[in-house]
PDB file of C-alpha atoms in Angstrom:
ATOM      1  CA  SER A   1     138.984  27.859 124.486  1.00  0.00           C
ATOM      2  CA  MET A   2     141.393  29.601 122.138  1.00  0.00           C
ATOM      3  CA  ASP A   3     139.320  28.735 119.036  1.00  0.00           C
ATOM      4  CA  THR A   4     136.178  30.246 120.566  1.00  0.00           C
ATOM      5  CA  LEU A   5     138.020  33.435 121.467  1.00  0.00           C
ATOM      6  CA  LEU A   6     139.389  33.749 117.926  1.00  0.00           C
ATOM      7  CA  ARG A   7     135.924  33.283 116.389  1.00  0.00           C
ATOM      8  CA  ARG A   8     134.496  36.010 118.626  1.00  0.00           C
ATOM      9  CA  LEU A   9     137.317  38.381 117.664  1.00  0.00           C
ATOM     10  CA  VAL A  10     136.717  37.706 113.965  1.00  0.00           C
ATOM     11  CA  GLN A  11     132.975  38.359 114.430  1.00  0.00           C
ATOM     12  CA  ARG A  12     133.753  41.604 116.280  1.00  0.00           C
ATOM     13  CA  VAL A  13     136.071  42.754 113.483  1.00  0.00           C
ATOM     14  CA  ASP A  14     133.379  41.938 110.886  1.00  0.00           C
ATOM     15  CA  THR A  15     130.800  43.923 112.865  1.00  0.00           C
ATOM     16  CA  LEU A  16     133.102  46.934 113.154  1.00  0.00           C
ATOM     17  CA  GLU A  17     133.912  46.757 109.442  1.00  0.00           C
ATOM     18  CA  ALA A  18     130.212  46.721 108.577  1.00  0.00           C
ATOM     19  CA  ALA A  19     129.605  49.700 110.861  1.00  0.00           C
ATOM     20  CA  ARG A  20     132.507  51.565 109.249  1.00  0.00           C
ATOM     21  CA  SER A  21     131.141  50.828 105.797  1.00  0.00           C
ATOM     22  CA  ASP A  22     127.673  52.040 106.841  1.00  0.00           C
ATOM     23  CA  LEU A  23     129.106  55.260 108.289  1.00  0.00           C
ATOM     24  CA  ALA A  24     131.119  55.815 105.123  1.00  0.00           C
ATOM     25  CA  SER A  25     127.931  55.471 103.058  1.00  0.00           C
ATOM     26  CA  LYS A  26     126.123  57.968 105.322  1.00  0.00           C
ATOM     27  CA  VAL A  27     129.025  60.441 105.041  1.00  0.00           C
ATOM     28  CA  ASP A  28     128.892  60.163 101.257  1.00  0.00           C
ATOM     29  CA  ALA A  29     125.123  60.760 101.336  1.00  0.00           C
ATOM     30  CA  LEU A  30     125.516  63.798 103.616  1.00  0.00           C
ATOM     31  CA  GLN A  31     128.214  65.223 101.369  1.00  0.00           C
ATOM     32  CA  SER A  32     125.916  64.747  98.392  1.00  0.00           C
ATOM     33  CA  ASP A  33     123.043  66.452 100.240  1.00  0.00           C
ATOM     34  CA  ASN A  34     125.379  69.261 101.256  1.00  0.00           C
ATOM     35  CA  GLY A  35     126.361  69.762  97.625  1.00  0.00           C
ATOM     36  CA  ARG A  36     122.715  69.973  96.584  1.00  0.00           C
ATOM     37  CA  LEU A  37     121.970  72.414  99.417  1.00  0.00           C
ATOM     38  CA  ASN A  38     124.882  74.592  98.345  1.00  0.00           C
ATOM     39  CA  GLN A  39     123.455  74.626  94.828  1.00  0.00           C
ATOM     40  CA  LYS A  40     120.050  75.651  96.193  1.00  0.00           C
ATOM     41  CA  VAL A  41     121.650  78.422  98.278  1.00  0.00           C
ATOM     42  CA  ASP A  42     123.450  79.684  95.187  1.00  0.00           C
ATOM     43  CA  GLY A  43     120.201  79.592  93.242  1.00  0.00           C
ATOM     44  CA  LEU A  44     118.284  81.419  95.993  1.00  0.00           C
ATOM     45  CA  THR A  45     121.045  84.025  96.184  1.00  0.00           C
ATOM     46  CA  ARG A  46     120.723  84.639  92.440  1.00  0.00           C
ATOM     47  CA  ASP A  47     116.912  84.757  92.708  1.00  0.00           C
ATOM     48  CA  ASN A  48     117.159  87.201  95.603  1.00  0.00           C
ATOM     49  CA  ALA A  49     119.422  89.486  93.553  1.00  0.00           C
ATOM     50  CA  ILE A  50     116.991  89.344  90.628  1.00  0.00           C
ATOM     51  CA  LEU A  51     114.059  90.005  92.970  1.00  0.00           C
ATOM     52  CA  ARG A  52     115.790  93.076  94.403  1.00  0.00           C
ATOM     53  CA  GLU A  53     116.379  94.270  90.850  1.00  0.00           C
ATOM     54  CA  GLU A  54     112.695  93.753  90.027  1.00  0.00           C
ATOM     55  CA  ILE A  55     111.662  95.758  93.096  1.00  0.00           C
ATOM     56  CA  ALA A  56     114.090  98.569  92.253  1.00  0.00           C
ATOM     57  CA  SER A  57     112.885  98.711  88.666  1.00  0.00           C
ATOM     58  CA  LEU A  58     109.243  98.924  89.759  1.00  0.00           C
ATOM     59  CA  LYS A  59     109.984 101.503  92.444  1.00  0.00           C
ATOM     60  CA  TYR A  60     112.291 103.778  90.478  1.00  0.00           C
ATOM     61  CA  GLY A  61     111.046 103.129  86.943  1.00  0.00           C
ATOM     62  CA  GLU A  62     114.179 101.574  85.498  1.00  0.00           C
ATOM     63  CA  SER A  63     113.684 100.615  81.857  1.00  0.00           C
ATOM     64  CA  THR A  64     113.424  97.023  80.643  1.00  0.00           C
ATOM     65  CA  ALA A  65     116.475  97.560  78.433  1.00  0.00           C
ATOM     66  CA  GLU A  66     118.555  98.662  81.402  1.00  0.00           C
ATOM     67  CA  ARG A  67     117.419  95.638  83.416  1.00  0.00           C
ATOM     68  CA  SER A  68     118.204  93.229  80.591  1.00  0.00           C
ATOM     69  CA  ARG A  69     121.735  94.571  80.248  1.00  0.00           C
ATOM     70  CA  LYS A  70     122.399  94.005  83.937  1.00  0.00           C
ATOM     71  CA  ARG A  71     120.753  90.579  84.284  1.00  0.00           C
ATOM     72  CA  PRO A  72     122.743  87.425  83.439  1.00  0.00           C
ATOM     73  CA  LYS A  73     121.359  85.705  80.348  1.00  0.00           C
ATOM     74  CA  ASN A  74     120.926  82.403  82.178  1.00  0.00           C
ATOM     75  CA  ALA A  75     118.988  83.951  85.094  1.00  0.00           C
ATOM     76  CA  HIS A  76     115.298  83.048  85.216  1.00  0.00           C
ATOM     77  CA  PHE A  77     112.945  84.110  87.945  1.00  0.00           C
ATOM     78  CA  SER A  78     109.232  84.812  88.149  1.00  0.00           C
ATOM     79  CA  LEU A  79     107.379  86.758  90.842  1.00  0.00           C
ATOM     80  CA  THR A  80     104.366  84.570  90.173  1.00  0.00           C
ATOM     81  CA  THR A  81     106.118  81.596  91.784  1.00  0.00           C
ATOM     82  CA  LEU A  82     106.021  83.304  95.177  1.00  0.00           C
ATOM     83  CA  GLY A  83     103.194  82.970  97.697  1.00  0.00           C
ATOM     84  CA  ASN A  84     100.822  85.736  98.778  1.00  0.00           C
ATOM     85  CA  ASP A  85     102.849  86.495 101.922  1.00  0.00           C
ATOM     86  CA  ALA A  86     105.900  87.142  99.759  1.00  0.00           C
ATOM     87  CA  HIS A  87     103.797  89.293  97.421  1.00  0.00           C
ATOM     88  CA  VAL A  88     102.686  91.476 100.335  1.00  0.00           C
ATOM     89  CA  ARG A  89     106.280  91.739 101.498  1.00  0.00           C
ATOM     90  CA  ILE A  90     107.384  92.824  98.031  1.00  0.00           C
ATOM     91  CA  ALA A  91     104.548  95.318  97.726  1.00  0.00           C
ATOM     92  CA  SER A  92     105.565  96.962 101.009  1.00  0.00           C
ATOM     93  CA  PHE A  93     108.716  98.182  99.226  1.00  0.00           C
ATOM     94  CA  LEU A  94     106.671  99.758  96.418  1.00  0.00           C
ATOM     95  CA  ASN A  95     104.652 102.946  96.317  1.00  0.00           C
ATOM     96  CA  ALA A  96     101.243 103.210  94.679  1.00  0.00           C
ATOM     97  CA  LYS A  97     102.739 103.945  91.260  1.00  0.00           C
ATOM     98  CA  GLY A  98     105.036 100.915  91.548  1.00  0.00           C
ATOM     99  CA  ILE A  99     102.127  98.607  92.386  1.00  0.00           C
ATOM    100  CA  ALA A 100     100.102 100.087  89.510  1.00  0.00           C
ATOM    101  CA  ARG A 101     103.006  99.383  87.133  1.00  0.00           C
ATOM    102  CA  LEU A 102     103.196  95.843  88.500  1.00  0.00           C
ATOM    103  CA  GLY A 103      99.523  95.311  87.704  1.00  0.00           C
ATOM    104  CA  ARG A 104      99.902  96.704  84.178  1.00  0.00           C
ATOM    105  CA  THR A 105     103.044  94.785  83.229  1.00  0.00           C
ATOM    106  CA  CYS A 106     102.377  91.393  84.847  1.00  0.00           C
ATOM    107  CA  ARG A 107      99.157  89.567  84.038  1.00  0.00           C
ATOM    108  CA  HIS A 108      99.352  87.583  87.269  1.00  0.00           C
ATOM    109  CA  PHE A 109      99.029  90.797  89.290  1.00  0.00           C
ATOM    110  CA  GLY A 110      96.602  92.556  86.966  1.00  0.00           C
ATOM    111  CA  LYS A 111      94.070  89.862  86.146  1.00  0.00           C
ATOM    112  CA  GLY A 112      90.782  89.682  87.998  1.00  0.00           C
ATOM    113  CA  PHE A 113      90.021  87.315  90.847  1.00  0.00           C
ATOM    114  CA  VAL A 114      87.695  87.219  93.848  1.00  0.00           C
ATOM    115  CA  GLY A 115      89.363  89.184  96.636  1.00  0.00           C
ATOM    116  CA  SER A 116      89.111  88.873 100.399  1.00  0.00           C
ATOM    117  CA  GLY A 117      85.934  90.984 100.414  1.00  0.00           C
ATOM    118  CA  GLY A 118      84.186  88.761  97.894  1.00  0.00           C
ATOM    119  CA  GLN A 119      84.497  91.372  95.104  1.00  0.00           C
ATOM    120  CA  MET A 120      86.232  90.970  91.756  1.00  0.00           C
ATOM    121  CA  THR A 121      89.607  92.676  91.980  1.00  0.00           C
ATOM    122  CA  SER A 122      93.250  92.200  91.002  1.00  0.00           C
ATOM    123  CA  LEU A 123      96.189  91.042  93.066  1.00  0.00           C
ATOM    124  CA  ALA A 124      97.741  94.512  92.686  1.00  0.00           C
ATOM    125  CA  GLU A 125      94.573  96.086  94.137  1.00  0.00           C
ATOM    126  CA  GLU A 126      94.483  93.483  96.909  1.00  0.00           C
ATOM    127  CA  LEU A 127      98.113  94.206  97.822  1.00  0.00           C
ATOM    128  CA  ALA A 128      97.519  97.975  97.887  1.00  0.00           C
ATOM    129  CA  GLY A 129      94.475  97.438 100.108  1.00  0.00           C
ATOM    130  CA  GLN A 130      96.465  95.330 102.566  1.00  0.00           C
ATOM    131  CA  ILE A 131      99.157  98.031 102.788  1.00  0.00           C
ATOM    132  CA  VAL A 132      96.528 100.709 103.491  1.00  0.00           C
ATOM    133  CA  GLU A 133      94.776  98.539 106.065  1.00  0.00           C
ATOM    134  CA  GLY A 134      98.029  97.601 107.792  1.00  0.00           C
ATOM    135  CA  SER A 135      99.781 100.980 107.841  1.00  0.00           C
ATOM    136  CA  ALA A 136      97.134 103.739 107.919  1.00  0.00           C
ATOM    137  CA  THR A 137      96.016 105.150 111.256  1.00  0.00           C
ATOM    138  CA  ASP A 138      92.325 105.498 112.143  1.00  0.00           C
ATOM    139  CA  TYR A 139      92.552 109.230 111.403  1.00  0.00           C
ATOM    140  CA  GLU A 140      94.173 108.635 108.017  1.00  0.00           C
ATOM    141  CA  LYS A 141      91.513 106.079 107.115  1.00  0.00           C
ATOM    142  CA  SER A 142      88.808 108.634 107.964  1.00  0.00           C
ATOM    143  CA  THR A 143      90.195 110.959 105.272  1.00  0.00           C
ATOM    144  CA  LEU A 144      90.348 108.333 102.516  1.00  0.00           C
ATOM    145  CA  VAL A 145      87.491 107.708 100.127  1.00  0.00           C
ATOM    146  CA  GLY A 146      86.708 104.061  99.487  1.00  0.00           C
ATOM    147  CA  GLY A 147      87.009 102.585  96.021  1.00  0.00           C
ATOM    148  CA  GLU A 148      90.161 101.712  94.131  1.00  0.00           C
ATOM    149  CA  LYS A 149      92.799 100.596  96.624  1.00  0.00           C
ATOM    150  CA  ILE A 150      95.770 101.792  94.585  1.00  0.00           C
ATOM    151  CA  LYS A 151      94.203 105.260  94.406  1.00  0.00           C
ATOM    152  CA  MET A 152      93.624 105.158  98.175  1.00  0.00           C
ATOM    153  CA  LEU A 153      97.272 104.216  98.742  1.00  0.00           C
ATOM    154  CA  HIS A 154      98.374 107.102  96.505  1.00  0.00           C
ATOM    155  CA  GLU A 155      96.214 109.548  98.483  1.00  0.00           C
ATOM    156  CA  LEU A 156      97.639 108.169 101.734  1.00  0.00           C
ATOM    157  CA  GLU A 157     101.187 108.730 100.455  1.00  0.00           C
ATOM    158  CA  GLN A 158     100.329 112.290  99.400  1.00  0.00           C
ATOM    159  CA  MET A 159      98.858 113.086 102.829  1.00  0.00           C
ATOM    160  CA  ARG A 160     102.065 112.002 104.536  1.00  0.00           C
ATOM    161  CA  LEU A 161     104.187 114.393 102.469  1.00  0.00           C
ATOM    162  CA  PRO A 162     104.760 118.036 103.466  1.00  0.00           C
ATOM    163  CA  LEU A 163     102.090 120.256 101.941  1.00  0.00           C
ATOM    164  CA  SER A 164     103.486 121.652  98.702  1.00  0.00           C
ATOM    165  CA  PHE A 165     102.217 124.576  96.679  1.00  0.00           C
ATOM    166  CA  LYS A 166     102.253 123.594  93.018  1.00  0.00           C
ATOM    167  CA  GLN A 167     100.630 126.823  91.809  1.00  0.00           C
ATOM    168  CA  LEU A 168     101.834 130.353  92.588  1.00  0.00           C
ATOM    169  CA  ILE A 169      99.345 132.801  91.102  1.00  0.00           C
ATOM    170  CA  GLY A 170     100.078 136.514  90.908  1.00  0.00           C
ATOM    171  CA  SER A 171     102.973 138.846  90.323  1.00  0.00           C
ATOM    172  CA  ALA A 172     106.354 137.101  90.344  1.00  0.00           C
ATOM    173  CA  ARG A 173     107.705 140.204  92.082  1.00  0.00           C
ATOM    174  CA  ALA A 174     105.399 139.548  95.009  1.00  0.00           C
ATOM    175  CA  ILE A 175     105.453 135.766  95.498  1.00  0.00           C
ATOM    176  CA  ARG A 176     108.018 133.057  94.766  1.00  0.00           C
ATOM    177  CA  TYR A 177     109.457 129.825  96.143  1.00  0.00           C
ATOM    178  CA  SER A 178     112.039 130.445  98.874  1.00  0.00           C
ATOM    179  CA  GLN A 179     114.058 127.585  97.383  1.00  0.00           C
ATOM    180  CA  PRO A 180     113.260 126.446  93.828  1.00  0.00           C
ATOM    181  CA  GLU A 181     113.523 122.759  94.770  1.00  0.00           C
ATOM    182  CA  ASN A 182     111.246 123.111  97.822  1.00  0.00           C
ATOM    183  CA  LYS A 183     107.632 123.927  96.997  1.00  0.00           C
ATOM    184  CA  SER A 184     106.599 123.883 100.666  1.00  0.00           C
ATOM    185  CA  MET A 185     108.249 127.255 101.408  1.00  0.00           C
ATOM    186  CA  ILE A 186     106.872 130.507  99.976  1.00  0.00           C
ATOM    187  CA  SER A 187     108.402 133.985 100.168  1.00  0.00           C
ATOM    188  CA  MET A 188     106.450 137.214  99.762  1.00  0.00           C
ATOM    189  CA  SER A 189     108.152 140.537  99.113  1.00  0.00           C
ATOM    190  CA  ARG A 190     107.085 144.084  99.918  1.00  0.00           C
ATOM    191  CA  ASP A 191     105.335 144.099  96.565  1.00  0.00           C
ATOM    192  CA  ALA A 192     102.839 141.678  98.087  1.00  0.00           C
ATOM    193  CA  ASN A 193     101.203 144.767  99.624  1.00  0.00           C
ATOM    194  CA  ARG A 194     100.375 145.965  96.100  1.00  0.00           C
ATOM    195  CA  TYR A 195      99.068 142.682  94.743  1.00  0.00           C
ATOM    196  CA  GLU A 196      96.718 139.922  95.768  1.00  0.00           C
ATOM    197  CA  VAL A 197      98.704 136.724  95.276  1.00  0.00           C
ATOM    198  CA  THR A 198      97.850 133.096  96.012  1.00  0.00           C
ATOM    199  CA  ALA A 199      99.723 129.848  96.623  1.00  0.00           C
ATOM    200  CA  ILE A 200      97.670 126.705  95.943  1.00  0.00           C
ATOM    201  CA  SER A 201      98.339 123.062  96.730  1.00  0.00           C
ATOM    202  CA  ASN A 202      97.067 120.484  94.238  1.00  0.00           C
ATOM    203  CA  HIS A 203      96.239 118.060  97.037  1.00  0.00           C
ATOM    204  CA  VAL A 204      92.537 117.148  96.886  1.00  0.00           C
ATOM    205  CA  MET A 205      90.604 116.576 100.102  1.00  0.00           C
ATOM    206  CA  ARG A 206      87.674 114.236  99.471  1.00  0.00           C
ATOM    207  CA  THR A 207      86.297 113.400 102.911  1.00  0.00           C
ATOM    208  CA  GLY A 208      87.034 113.644 106.656  1.00  0.00           C
ATOM    209  CA  LYS A 209      88.868 116.356 108.559  1.00  0.00           C
ATOM    210  CA  HIS A 210      92.275 117.561 107.395  1.00  0.00           C
ATOM    211  CA  TYR A 211      94.793 119.541 109.431  1.00  0.00           C
ATOM    212  CA  VAL A 212      97.778 121.638 108.446  1.00  0.00           C
ATOM    213  CA  SER A 213     100.174 123.961 110.290  1.00  0.00           C
ATOM    214  CA  PHE A 214     101.858 127.014 108.778  1.00  0.00           C
ATOM    215  CA  ASN A 215     105.025 128.655 110.063  1.00  0.00           C
ATOM    216  CA  ILE A 216     105.185 132.385 109.321  1.00  0.00           C
ATOM    217  CA  SER A 217     108.490 134.189 109.787  1.00  0.00           C
ATOM    218  CA  GLU A 218     110.098 137.476 108.837  1.00  0.00           C
ATOM    219  CA  THR A 219     113.327 138.378 107.077  1.00  0.00           C
ATOM    220  CA  GLY A 220     115.435 141.509 106.907  1.00  0.00           C
ATOM    221  CA  GLY A 221     114.217 142.827 110.242  1.00  0.00           C
ATOM    222  CA  ARG A 222     110.674 143.440 108.976  1.00  0.00           C
ATOM    223  CA  ARG A 223     107.668 142.439 111.065  1.00  0.00           C
ATOM    224  CA  VAL A 224     104.829 140.389 109.628  1.00  0.00           C
ATOM    225  CA  THR A 225     102.023 142.906 110.040  1.00  0.00           C
ATOM    226  CA  HIS A 226      98.353 143.099 109.206  1.00  0.00           C
ATOM    227  CA  SER A 227      99.229 144.929 105.994  1.00  0.00           C
ATOM    228  CA  TYR A 228     100.006 141.589 104.384  1.00  0.00           C
ATOM    229  CA  PHE A 229      96.435 140.311 104.846  1.00  0.00           C
ATOM    230  CA  LEU A 230      97.422 136.639 105.145  1.00  0.00           C
ATOM    231  CA  ASN A 231      94.446 134.357 104.520  1.00  0.00           C
ATOM    232  CA  PHE A 232      94.348 130.566 104.721  1.00  0.00           C
ATOM    233  CA  GLY A 233      91.646 128.422 103.208  1.00  0.00           C
ATOM    234  CA  VAL A 234      90.378 125.741 100.852  1.00  0.00           C
ATOM    235  CA  LEU A 235      88.814 125.854  97.395  1.00  0.00           C
ATOM    236  CA  ARG A 236      87.572 123.560  94.703  1.00  0.00           C
ATOM    237  CA  PRO A 237      90.327 121.942  92.601  1.00  0.00           C
ATOM    238  CA  ILE A 238      91.516 124.196  89.779  1.00  0.00           C
ATOM    239  CA  LYS A 239      94.313 123.567  87.271  1.00  0.00           C
ATOM    240  CA  ASP A 240      96.993 125.654  85.572  1.00  0.00           C
ATOM    241  CA  TRP A 241      95.942 129.046  86.898  1.00  0.00           C
ATOM    242  CA  ASP A 242      99.621 129.703  87.566  1.00  0.00           C
ATOM    243  CA  LYS A 243     100.116 129.690  83.777  1.00  0.00           C
ATOM    244  CA  LYS A 244      97.636 132.494  83.036  1.00  0.00           C
ATOM    245  CA  GLY A 245     100.110 135.313  83.776  1.00  0.00           C
ATOM    246  CA  LEU A 246      97.827 137.053  86.285  1.00  0.00           C
ATOM    247  CA  LEU A 247      99.184 139.880  88.436  1.00  0.00           C
ATOM    248  CA  ASP A 248      96.351 139.646  90.989  1.00  0.00           C
ATOM    249  CA  PHE A 249      94.311 136.675  92.109  1.00  0.00           C
ATOM    250  CA  GLU A 250      92.531 135.578  95.254  1.00  0.00           C
ATOM    251  CA  PRO A 251      90.232 132.559  95.039  1.00  0.00           C
ATOM    252  CA  ALA A 252      87.139 134.079  96.625  1.00  0.00           C
ATOM    253  CA  CYS A 253      87.129 136.631  93.776  1.00  0.00           C
ATOM    254  CA  PHE A 254      85.105 139.187  95.700  1.00  0.00           C
ATOM    255  CA  TYR A 255      84.117 141.932  93.296  1.00  0.00           C
ATOM    256  CA  ASP A 256      85.204 145.494  94.029  1.00  0.00           C
ATOM    257  CA  VAL A 257      86.133 148.614  92.057  1.00  0.00           C
ATOM    258  CA  TYR A 258      89.831 147.707  92.211  1.00  0.00           C
ATOM    259  CA  ASN A 259      89.440 144.183  90.841  1.00  0.00           C
ATOM    260  CA  LYS A 260      86.732 144.387  88.218  1.00  0.00           C
ATOM    261  CA  GLU A 261      88.272 141.452  86.361  1.00  0.00           C
ATOM    262  CA  TYR A 262      87.350 139.128  89.256  1.00  0.00           C
ATOM    263  CA  GLU A 263      83.818 138.851  87.882  1.00  0.00           C
ATOM    264  CA  GLN A 264      85.138 137.229  84.707  1.00  0.00           C
ATOM    265  CA  TYR A 265      87.480 135.061  86.800  1.00  0.00           C
ATOM    266  CA  ARG A 266      84.448 133.569  88.490  1.00  0.00           C
ATOM    267  CA  ALA A 267      83.019 132.510  85.149  1.00  0.00           C
ATOM    268  CA  GLN A 268      86.349 130.879  84.216  1.00  0.00           C
ATOM    269  CA  LEU A 269      86.522 129.078  87.558  1.00  0.00           C
ATOM    270  CA  LEU A 270      82.996 127.743  87.159  1.00  0.00           C
ATOM    271  CA  ALA A 271      83.969 126.386  83.741  1.00  0.00           C
ATOM    272  CA  GLU A 272      86.159 123.858  85.590  1.00  0.00           C
ATOM    273  CA  LYS A 273      83.244 122.594  87.687  1.00  0.00           C
ATOM    274  CA  THR A 274      82.745 118.826  87.937  1.00  0.00           C
ATOM    275  CA  ASP A 275      79.924 116.754  89.433  1.00  0.00           C
ATOM    276  CA  GLU A 276      82.048 116.193  92.534  1.00  0.00           C
ATOM    277  CA  TRP A 277      81.899 119.899  93.391  1.00  0.00           C
ATOM    278  CA  GLY A 278      78.255 119.936  94.407  1.00  0.00           C
ATOM    279  CA  ASP A 279      76.177 123.126  94.260  1.00  0.00           C
ATOM    280  CA  SER A 280      77.111 125.055  97.403  1.00  0.00           C
ATOM    281  CA  LEU A 281      80.467 126.261  98.660  1.00  0.00           C
ATOM    282  CA  HIS A 282      83.340 126.852  96.246  1.00  0.00           C
ATOM    283  CA  CYS A 283      85.895 128.649  98.401  1.00  0.00           C
ATOM    284  CA  CYS A 284      86.303 129.599 102.044  1.00  0.00           C
ATOM    285  CA  CYS A 285      89.174 131.277 103.855  1.00  0.00           C
ATOM    286  CA  PHE A 286      90.214 132.427 107.288  1.00  0.00           C
ATOM    287  CA  ASP A 287      91.544 135.970 107.667  1.00  0.00           C
ATOM    288  CA  SER A 288      94.375 135.713 110.196  1.00  0.00           C
ATOM    289  CA  ASP A 289      94.199 139.467 110.859  1.00  0.00           C
ATOM    290  CA  GLU A 290      90.458 139.974 111.428  1.00  0.00           C
ATOM    291  CA  GLY A 291      89.640 136.523 112.791  1.00  0.00           C
ATOM    292  CA  ARG A 292      86.816 136.235 110.301  1.00  0.00           C
ATOM    293  CA  CYS A 293      85.899 133.432 107.903  1.00  0.00           C
ATOM    294  CA  TYR A 294      84.893 134.335 104.372  1.00  0.00           C
ATOM    295  CA  TYR A 295      83.124 132.038 101.973  1.00  0.00           C
ATOM    296  CA  ALA A 296      82.160 132.303  98.341  1.00  0.00           C
ATOM    297  CA  ASN A 297      79.941 130.574  95.857  1.00  0.00           C
ATOM    298  CA  TRP A 298      81.261 131.556  92.452  1.00  0.00           C
ATOM    299  CA  ASP A 299      77.670 131.559  91.211  1.00  0.00           C
ATOM    300  CA  GLY A 300      77.193 134.727  93.248  1.00  0.00           C
ATOM    301  CA  GLU A 301      76.368 133.944  96.901  1.00  0.00           C
ATOM    302  CA  ASP A 302      79.061 135.187  99.295  1.00  0.00           C
ATOM    303  CA  GLY A 303      79.288 135.923 102.982  1.00  0.00           C
ATOM    304  CA  SER A 304      81.426 136.051 106.088  1.00  0.00           C
ATOM    305  CA  GLU A 305      81.231 134.951 109.695  1.00  0.00           C
ATOM    306  CA  ARG A 306      83.260 136.077 112.661  1.00  0.00           C
ATOM    307  CA  VAL A 307      84.602 133.125 114.627  1.00  0.00           C
ATOM    308  CA  GLY A 308      85.869 134.911 117.730  1.00  0.00           C
ATOM    309  CA  TRP A 309      89.618 135.079 117.110  1.00  0.00           C
ATOM    310  CA  GLU A 310      90.797 138.652 116.702  1.00  0.00           C
ATOM    311  CA  GLY A 311      94.162 137.891 115.153  1.00  0.00           C
ATOM    312  CA  GLU A 312      97.664 138.816 116.301  1.00  0.00           C
TER     313      GLU A 312
END
């Protein structure tokens, strides 16, 4: 009947109105959630900017005063709120010095806790160890001495840099840096024939096998001949011998009538001896002209051994 049809239509309208009202409530809720999410995104964006600033300050040594001038006064962020995965990610942007600074300036990273190996350590040490373990090759690991992980990371970084000669010992007329800003390139003049001069790297080899390649070239149309007596070798760590103003110096310090002062040099070199030196070899070198290896114990025992290469 007509009355029944009208009642059904009214019921249908009521149902649709209720559905519309429910959808309107859901839309309002979604809009509210969207607003909160936008606020979180804004907050994360600010935190990310502060985090990048923290990383830059640790990596490049920016002062606290400089950071405070740049940072908004209402910005608050703490690295300690992040998880370990985030810490490792952050540490991957830092070098060994940056991680060491992090451990010294933030108690969370410097305080002791039981590490993954069951030993008492700090989070900074743990992070440095994870970087070494995850990035070093098997060969690089064979050249690193165990112990403090930050120190191991620093040694790893030094190994990956071009070999640089921090000490030039001898006449400045005979040896100099080819470019003042590049300590990996050395130039020797004709006066090098009159002096014994030495370029020394401060890199310390503690264990394993180390390899290095040298490129020798000529300038001004002159040939690199045997008269230059180019030797390559290793010696115990010595400091500041480039500041002694010596005209002649070669680390083996073999005594002869032309270099009588070498005997006193040996005594000065031995004065720098540490327990890590041991009691045997102090210096050894390879003569690229004769194909002979020379070795010296600054206590007095020297020798040489031909290794079969006659030089070029």
